[in-house]
Coordinates of C-alpha atoms and ligand atoms in Angstrom, one line a residue:
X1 CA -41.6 -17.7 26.9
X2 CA -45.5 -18.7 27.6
X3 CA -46.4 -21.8 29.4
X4 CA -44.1 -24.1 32.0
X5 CA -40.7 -23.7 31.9
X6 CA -38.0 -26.9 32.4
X7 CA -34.4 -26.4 33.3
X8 CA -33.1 -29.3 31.3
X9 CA -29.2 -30.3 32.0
X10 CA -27.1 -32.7 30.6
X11 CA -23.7 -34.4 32.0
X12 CA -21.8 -36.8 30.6
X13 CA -19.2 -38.7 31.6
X14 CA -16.2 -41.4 30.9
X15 CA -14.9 -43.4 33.6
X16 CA -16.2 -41.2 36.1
X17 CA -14.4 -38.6 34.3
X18 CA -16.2 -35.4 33.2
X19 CA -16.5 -35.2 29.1
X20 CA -19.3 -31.9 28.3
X21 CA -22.3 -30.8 29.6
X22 CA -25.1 -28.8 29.3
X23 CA -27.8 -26.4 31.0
X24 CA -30.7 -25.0 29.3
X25 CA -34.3 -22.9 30.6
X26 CA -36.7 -24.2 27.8
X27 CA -40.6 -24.2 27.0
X28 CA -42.2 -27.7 27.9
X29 CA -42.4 -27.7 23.9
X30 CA -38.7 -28.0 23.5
X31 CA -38.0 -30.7 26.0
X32 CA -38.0 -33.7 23.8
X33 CA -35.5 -32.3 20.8
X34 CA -33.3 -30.9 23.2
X35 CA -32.9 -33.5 25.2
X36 CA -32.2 -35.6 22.1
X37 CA -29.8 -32.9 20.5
X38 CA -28.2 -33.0 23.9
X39 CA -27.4 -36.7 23.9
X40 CA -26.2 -36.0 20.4
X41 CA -23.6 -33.8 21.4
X42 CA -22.8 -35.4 24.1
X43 CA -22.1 -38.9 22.5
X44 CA -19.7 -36.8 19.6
X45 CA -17.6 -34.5 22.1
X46 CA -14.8 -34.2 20.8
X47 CA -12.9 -35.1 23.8
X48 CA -13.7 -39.0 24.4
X49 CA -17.1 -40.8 23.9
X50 CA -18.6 -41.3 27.3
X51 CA -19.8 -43.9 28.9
X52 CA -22.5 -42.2 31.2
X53 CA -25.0 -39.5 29.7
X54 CA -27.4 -37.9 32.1
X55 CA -30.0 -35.5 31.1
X56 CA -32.1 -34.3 34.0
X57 CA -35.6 -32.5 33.1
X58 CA -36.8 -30.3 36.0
X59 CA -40.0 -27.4 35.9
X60 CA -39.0 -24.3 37.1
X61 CA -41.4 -22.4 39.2
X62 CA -42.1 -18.9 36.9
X63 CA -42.1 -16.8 40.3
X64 CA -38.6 -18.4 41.5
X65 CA -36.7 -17.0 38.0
X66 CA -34.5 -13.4 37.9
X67 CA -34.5 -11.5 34.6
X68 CA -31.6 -10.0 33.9
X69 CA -29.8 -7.8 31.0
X70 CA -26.6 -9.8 29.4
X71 CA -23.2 -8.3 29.7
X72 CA -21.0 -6.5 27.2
X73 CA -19.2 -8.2 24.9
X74 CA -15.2 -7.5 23.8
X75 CA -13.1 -9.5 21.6
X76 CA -9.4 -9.7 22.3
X77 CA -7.5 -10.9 19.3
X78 CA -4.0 -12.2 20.5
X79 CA -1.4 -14.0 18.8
X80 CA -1.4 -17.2 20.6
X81 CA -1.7 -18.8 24.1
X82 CA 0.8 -17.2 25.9
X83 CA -0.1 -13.7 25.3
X84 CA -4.0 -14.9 25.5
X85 CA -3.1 -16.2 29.6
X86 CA -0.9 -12.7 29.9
X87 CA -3.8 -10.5 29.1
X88 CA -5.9 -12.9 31.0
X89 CA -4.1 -12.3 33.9
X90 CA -4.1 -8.4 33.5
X91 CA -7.7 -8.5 32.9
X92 CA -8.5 -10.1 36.3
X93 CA -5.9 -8.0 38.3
X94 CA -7.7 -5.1 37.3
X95 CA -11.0 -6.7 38.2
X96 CA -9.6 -6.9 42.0
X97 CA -8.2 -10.2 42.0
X98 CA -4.4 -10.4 43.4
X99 CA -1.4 -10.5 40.5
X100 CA 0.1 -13.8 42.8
X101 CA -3.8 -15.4 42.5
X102 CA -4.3 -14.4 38.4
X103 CA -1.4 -16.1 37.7
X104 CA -1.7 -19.3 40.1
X105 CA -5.0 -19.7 38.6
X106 CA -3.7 -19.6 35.1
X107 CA -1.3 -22.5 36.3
X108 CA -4.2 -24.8 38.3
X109 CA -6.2 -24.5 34.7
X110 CA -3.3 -25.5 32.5
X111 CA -2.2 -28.1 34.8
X112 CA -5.8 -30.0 35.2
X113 CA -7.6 -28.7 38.3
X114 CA -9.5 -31.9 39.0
X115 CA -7.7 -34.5 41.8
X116 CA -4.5 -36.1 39.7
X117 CA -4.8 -33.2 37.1
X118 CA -7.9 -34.5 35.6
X119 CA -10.8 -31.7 34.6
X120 CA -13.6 -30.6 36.7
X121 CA -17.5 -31.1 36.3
X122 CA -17.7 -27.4 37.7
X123 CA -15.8 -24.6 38.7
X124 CA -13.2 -23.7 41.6
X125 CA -14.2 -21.3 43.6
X126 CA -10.8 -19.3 45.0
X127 CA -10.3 -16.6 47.3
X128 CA -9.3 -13.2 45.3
X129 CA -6.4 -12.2 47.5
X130 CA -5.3 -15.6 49.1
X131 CA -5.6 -18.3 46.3
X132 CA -7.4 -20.6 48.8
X133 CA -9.7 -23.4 46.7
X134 CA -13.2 -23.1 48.7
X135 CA -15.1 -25.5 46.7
X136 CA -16.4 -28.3 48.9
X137 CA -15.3 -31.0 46.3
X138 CA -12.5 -30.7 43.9
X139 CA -13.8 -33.3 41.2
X140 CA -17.1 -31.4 41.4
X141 CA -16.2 -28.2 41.5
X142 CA -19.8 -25.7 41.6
X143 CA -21.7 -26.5 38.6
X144 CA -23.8 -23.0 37.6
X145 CA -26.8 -24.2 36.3
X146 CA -30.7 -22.8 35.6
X147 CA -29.4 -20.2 33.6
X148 CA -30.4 -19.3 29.8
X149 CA -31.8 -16.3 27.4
X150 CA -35.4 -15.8 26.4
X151 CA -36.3 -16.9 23.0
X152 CA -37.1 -13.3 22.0
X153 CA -33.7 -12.4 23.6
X154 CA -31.9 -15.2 21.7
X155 CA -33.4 -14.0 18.2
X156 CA -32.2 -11.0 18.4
X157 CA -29.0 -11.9 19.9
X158 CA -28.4 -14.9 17.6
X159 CA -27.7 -12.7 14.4
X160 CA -25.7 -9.9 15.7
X161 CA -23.4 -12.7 17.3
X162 CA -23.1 -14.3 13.8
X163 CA -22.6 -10.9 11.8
X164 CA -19.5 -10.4 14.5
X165 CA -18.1 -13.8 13.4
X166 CA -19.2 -15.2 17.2
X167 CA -21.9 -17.8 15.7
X168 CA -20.2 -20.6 17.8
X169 CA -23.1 -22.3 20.2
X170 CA -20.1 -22.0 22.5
X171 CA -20.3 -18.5 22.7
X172 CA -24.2 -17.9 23.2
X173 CA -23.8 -20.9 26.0
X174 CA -20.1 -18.7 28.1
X175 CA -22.2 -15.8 28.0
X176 CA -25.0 -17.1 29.6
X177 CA -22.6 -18.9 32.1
X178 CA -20.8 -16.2 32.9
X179 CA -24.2 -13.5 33.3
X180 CA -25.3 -15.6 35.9
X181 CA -21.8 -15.7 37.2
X182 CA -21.6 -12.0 37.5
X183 CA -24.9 -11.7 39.0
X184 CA -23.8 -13.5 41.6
X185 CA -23.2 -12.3 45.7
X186 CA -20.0 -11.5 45.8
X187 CA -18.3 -12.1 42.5
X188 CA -15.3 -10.8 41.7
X189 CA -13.9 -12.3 38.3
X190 CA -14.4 -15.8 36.6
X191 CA -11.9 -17.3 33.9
X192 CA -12.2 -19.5 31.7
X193 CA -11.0 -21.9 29.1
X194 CA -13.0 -24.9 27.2
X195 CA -11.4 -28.8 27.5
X196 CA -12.5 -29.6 24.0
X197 CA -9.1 -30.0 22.3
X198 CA -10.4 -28.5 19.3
X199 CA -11.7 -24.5 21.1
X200 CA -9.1 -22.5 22.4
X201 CA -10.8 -19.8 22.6
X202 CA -11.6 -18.7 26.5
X203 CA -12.9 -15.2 28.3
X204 CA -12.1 -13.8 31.5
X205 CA -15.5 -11.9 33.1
X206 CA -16.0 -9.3 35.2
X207 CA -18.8 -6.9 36.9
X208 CA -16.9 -3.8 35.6
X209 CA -15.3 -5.8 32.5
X210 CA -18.4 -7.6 31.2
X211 CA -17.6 -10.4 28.8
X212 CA -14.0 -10.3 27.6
X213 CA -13.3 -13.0 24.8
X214 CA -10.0 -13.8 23.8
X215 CA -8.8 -15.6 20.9
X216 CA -6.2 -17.8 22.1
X217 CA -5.8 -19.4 26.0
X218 CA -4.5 -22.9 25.0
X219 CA -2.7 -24.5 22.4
X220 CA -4.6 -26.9 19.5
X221 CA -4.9 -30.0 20.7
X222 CA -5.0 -29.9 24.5
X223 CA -8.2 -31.6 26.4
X224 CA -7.4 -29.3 29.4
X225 CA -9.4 -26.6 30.4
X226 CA -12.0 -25.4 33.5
X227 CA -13.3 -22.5 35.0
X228 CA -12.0 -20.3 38.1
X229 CA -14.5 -18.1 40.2
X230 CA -13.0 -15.5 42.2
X231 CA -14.8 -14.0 45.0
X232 CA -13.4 -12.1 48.6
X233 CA -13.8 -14.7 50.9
X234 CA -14.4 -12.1 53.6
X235 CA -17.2 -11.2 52.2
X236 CA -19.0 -14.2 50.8
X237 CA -21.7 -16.2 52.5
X238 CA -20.3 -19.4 50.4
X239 CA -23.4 -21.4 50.7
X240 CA -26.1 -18.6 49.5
X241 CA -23.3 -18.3 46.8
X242 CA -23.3 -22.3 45.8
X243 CA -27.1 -22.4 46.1
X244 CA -27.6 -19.2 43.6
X245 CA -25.1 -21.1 41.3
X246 CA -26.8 -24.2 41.3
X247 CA -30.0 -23.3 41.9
X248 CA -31.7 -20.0 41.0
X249 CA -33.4 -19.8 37.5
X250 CA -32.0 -16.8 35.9
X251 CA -33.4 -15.7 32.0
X252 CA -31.3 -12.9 30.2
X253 CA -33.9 -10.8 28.6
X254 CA -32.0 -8.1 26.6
X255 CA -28.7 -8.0 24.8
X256 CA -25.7 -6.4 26.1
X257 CA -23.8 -4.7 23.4
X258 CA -21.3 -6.5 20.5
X259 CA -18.0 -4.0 21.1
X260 CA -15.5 -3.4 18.5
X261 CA -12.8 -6.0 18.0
X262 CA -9.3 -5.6 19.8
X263 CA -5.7 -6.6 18.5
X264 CA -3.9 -7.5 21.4
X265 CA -1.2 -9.6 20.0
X266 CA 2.4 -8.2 19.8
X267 CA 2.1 -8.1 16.0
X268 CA -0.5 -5.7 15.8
X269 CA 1.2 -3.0 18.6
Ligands
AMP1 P1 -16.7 -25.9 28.4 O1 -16.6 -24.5 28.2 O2 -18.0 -26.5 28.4 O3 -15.7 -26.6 27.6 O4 -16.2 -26.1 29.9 C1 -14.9 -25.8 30.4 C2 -14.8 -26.2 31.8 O5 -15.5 -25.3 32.6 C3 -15.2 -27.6 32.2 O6 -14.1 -28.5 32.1 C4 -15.7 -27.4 33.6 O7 -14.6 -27.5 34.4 C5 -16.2 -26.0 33.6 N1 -17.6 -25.9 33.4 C6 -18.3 -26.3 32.3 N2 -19.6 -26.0 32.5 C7 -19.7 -25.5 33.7 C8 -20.8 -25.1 34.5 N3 -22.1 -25.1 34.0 N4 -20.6 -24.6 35.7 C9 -19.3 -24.6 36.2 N5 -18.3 -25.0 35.5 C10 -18.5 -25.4 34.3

């Protein structure tokens, strides 16, 4: 990527409700069609039309961005939901977070874990071994942003993903997410699930785990969904965390690797 670089992010909204976002890193070249394809998607998300759409165009200082490689990728194939949110919860116990914590985080996600069960802009932040919620606001959550691939990295990336039947934007836009999630001080797990009604797909990532998909963490049909951070509270400096989140331009510049496929699901034992 030649030239000046603009973190572009879009957030829409409905009655002060979240309904999708966005973050991209792109060449001052792209700015205009993505911010366009961006308000596109944002005005046909499946989960309610909004009635707010920001997009936010921003330059990014080259010498402020990290280059990083992206993690591995596993799929889990599972039956359905319920034994999606079981291997979840195995997943991030063996990552380090607590059994107790895995599955109360399970619960806050399929419950809503906005105020009044609503879904979050961002992501909850919660203590590995005590549960605690450390995000400062619980509508807001920590929104990771300033993160995305380099175009040479997303060519190559781009095909492989489609040849393993993972051509889904979604899945290019988690991974990226979740990188910069694992690059981050402190880090311990994340898990999440989309709250489009129509993706029930959802991944649970990890330093040691990379990127593990799996097929199923909701059922068809449900508009909840949000992301869980995990991180030992002890150790955390909780505001150099927020602000690498939020605010440090990261670019993935090499692929992690596509692994074989994994049958999870009762029916394939
Ligand atoms: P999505 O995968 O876009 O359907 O998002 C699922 C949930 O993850 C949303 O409801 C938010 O709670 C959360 N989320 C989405 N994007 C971000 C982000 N950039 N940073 C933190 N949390 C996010």
């Amino acid at each position: 990527m030649e030239g000046s670089l603009y973190s572009v992010r879009m957030r829409a909204s409905k009655r002060g409700c979240h309904v999708c976002g966005a973050e991209r890193i792109v060449a001052e070249s792209e700015v205009v069609k993505l911010t366009a394809d961006l308000t596109r998607r944002a005005l046909h998300a499946g989960n309610g039309k909004p009635d707010e759409v920001h997009c936010t165009v921003e330059r990014v200082a080259a010498e402020a961005i990290s280059y990083f490689r992206l993690p591995d990728i596993t799929i889990n194939r599972v039956d359905d939901y319920r034994e999606g949110r079981d291997l979840a919860e195995q997943l991030m116990v063996k990552a380090g977070v607590s059994q107790a914590v895995a599955g109360q985080a399970v619960s806050l996600l399929a419950r809503g874990a906005g105020p009044d069960g609503q879904v979050m802009r961002g992501a909850v932040i919660m203590d590995m071994a005590s549960g605690q919620r450390l995000e400062e606001v619980p509508a807001r959550g920590v929104r990771v942003s300033r993160m995305d691939l380099t175009s040479n990295c997303r060519a190559e990336l781009e095909p492989l993903l489609s040849g393993a039947g993972l051509g889904h934007r979604r899945v290019i836009e988690a991974l990226t997410l979740a990188g910069k999630v694992m690059r981050a001080p402190g880090i311990v797990a994340e898990l999440c699930w989309s709250d489009d009604p129509l993706y029930t797909t959802g991944y649970v990532a990890a330093p040691q785990l990379g990127y593990q998909r799996i097929s199923a963490l909701k059922e068809p049909g449900d508009p909840l969904g949000g992301r869980v951070l995990f991180v030992d509270s002890r150790l955390v400096d909780l505001k150099e965390l927020v602000d690498y989140l939020e605010l440090r331009p990261v670019l993935f510049e090499t692929i992690g690797q596509i692994l074989p496929a994994q049958d999870r699901g009762t029916d394939h034992a």
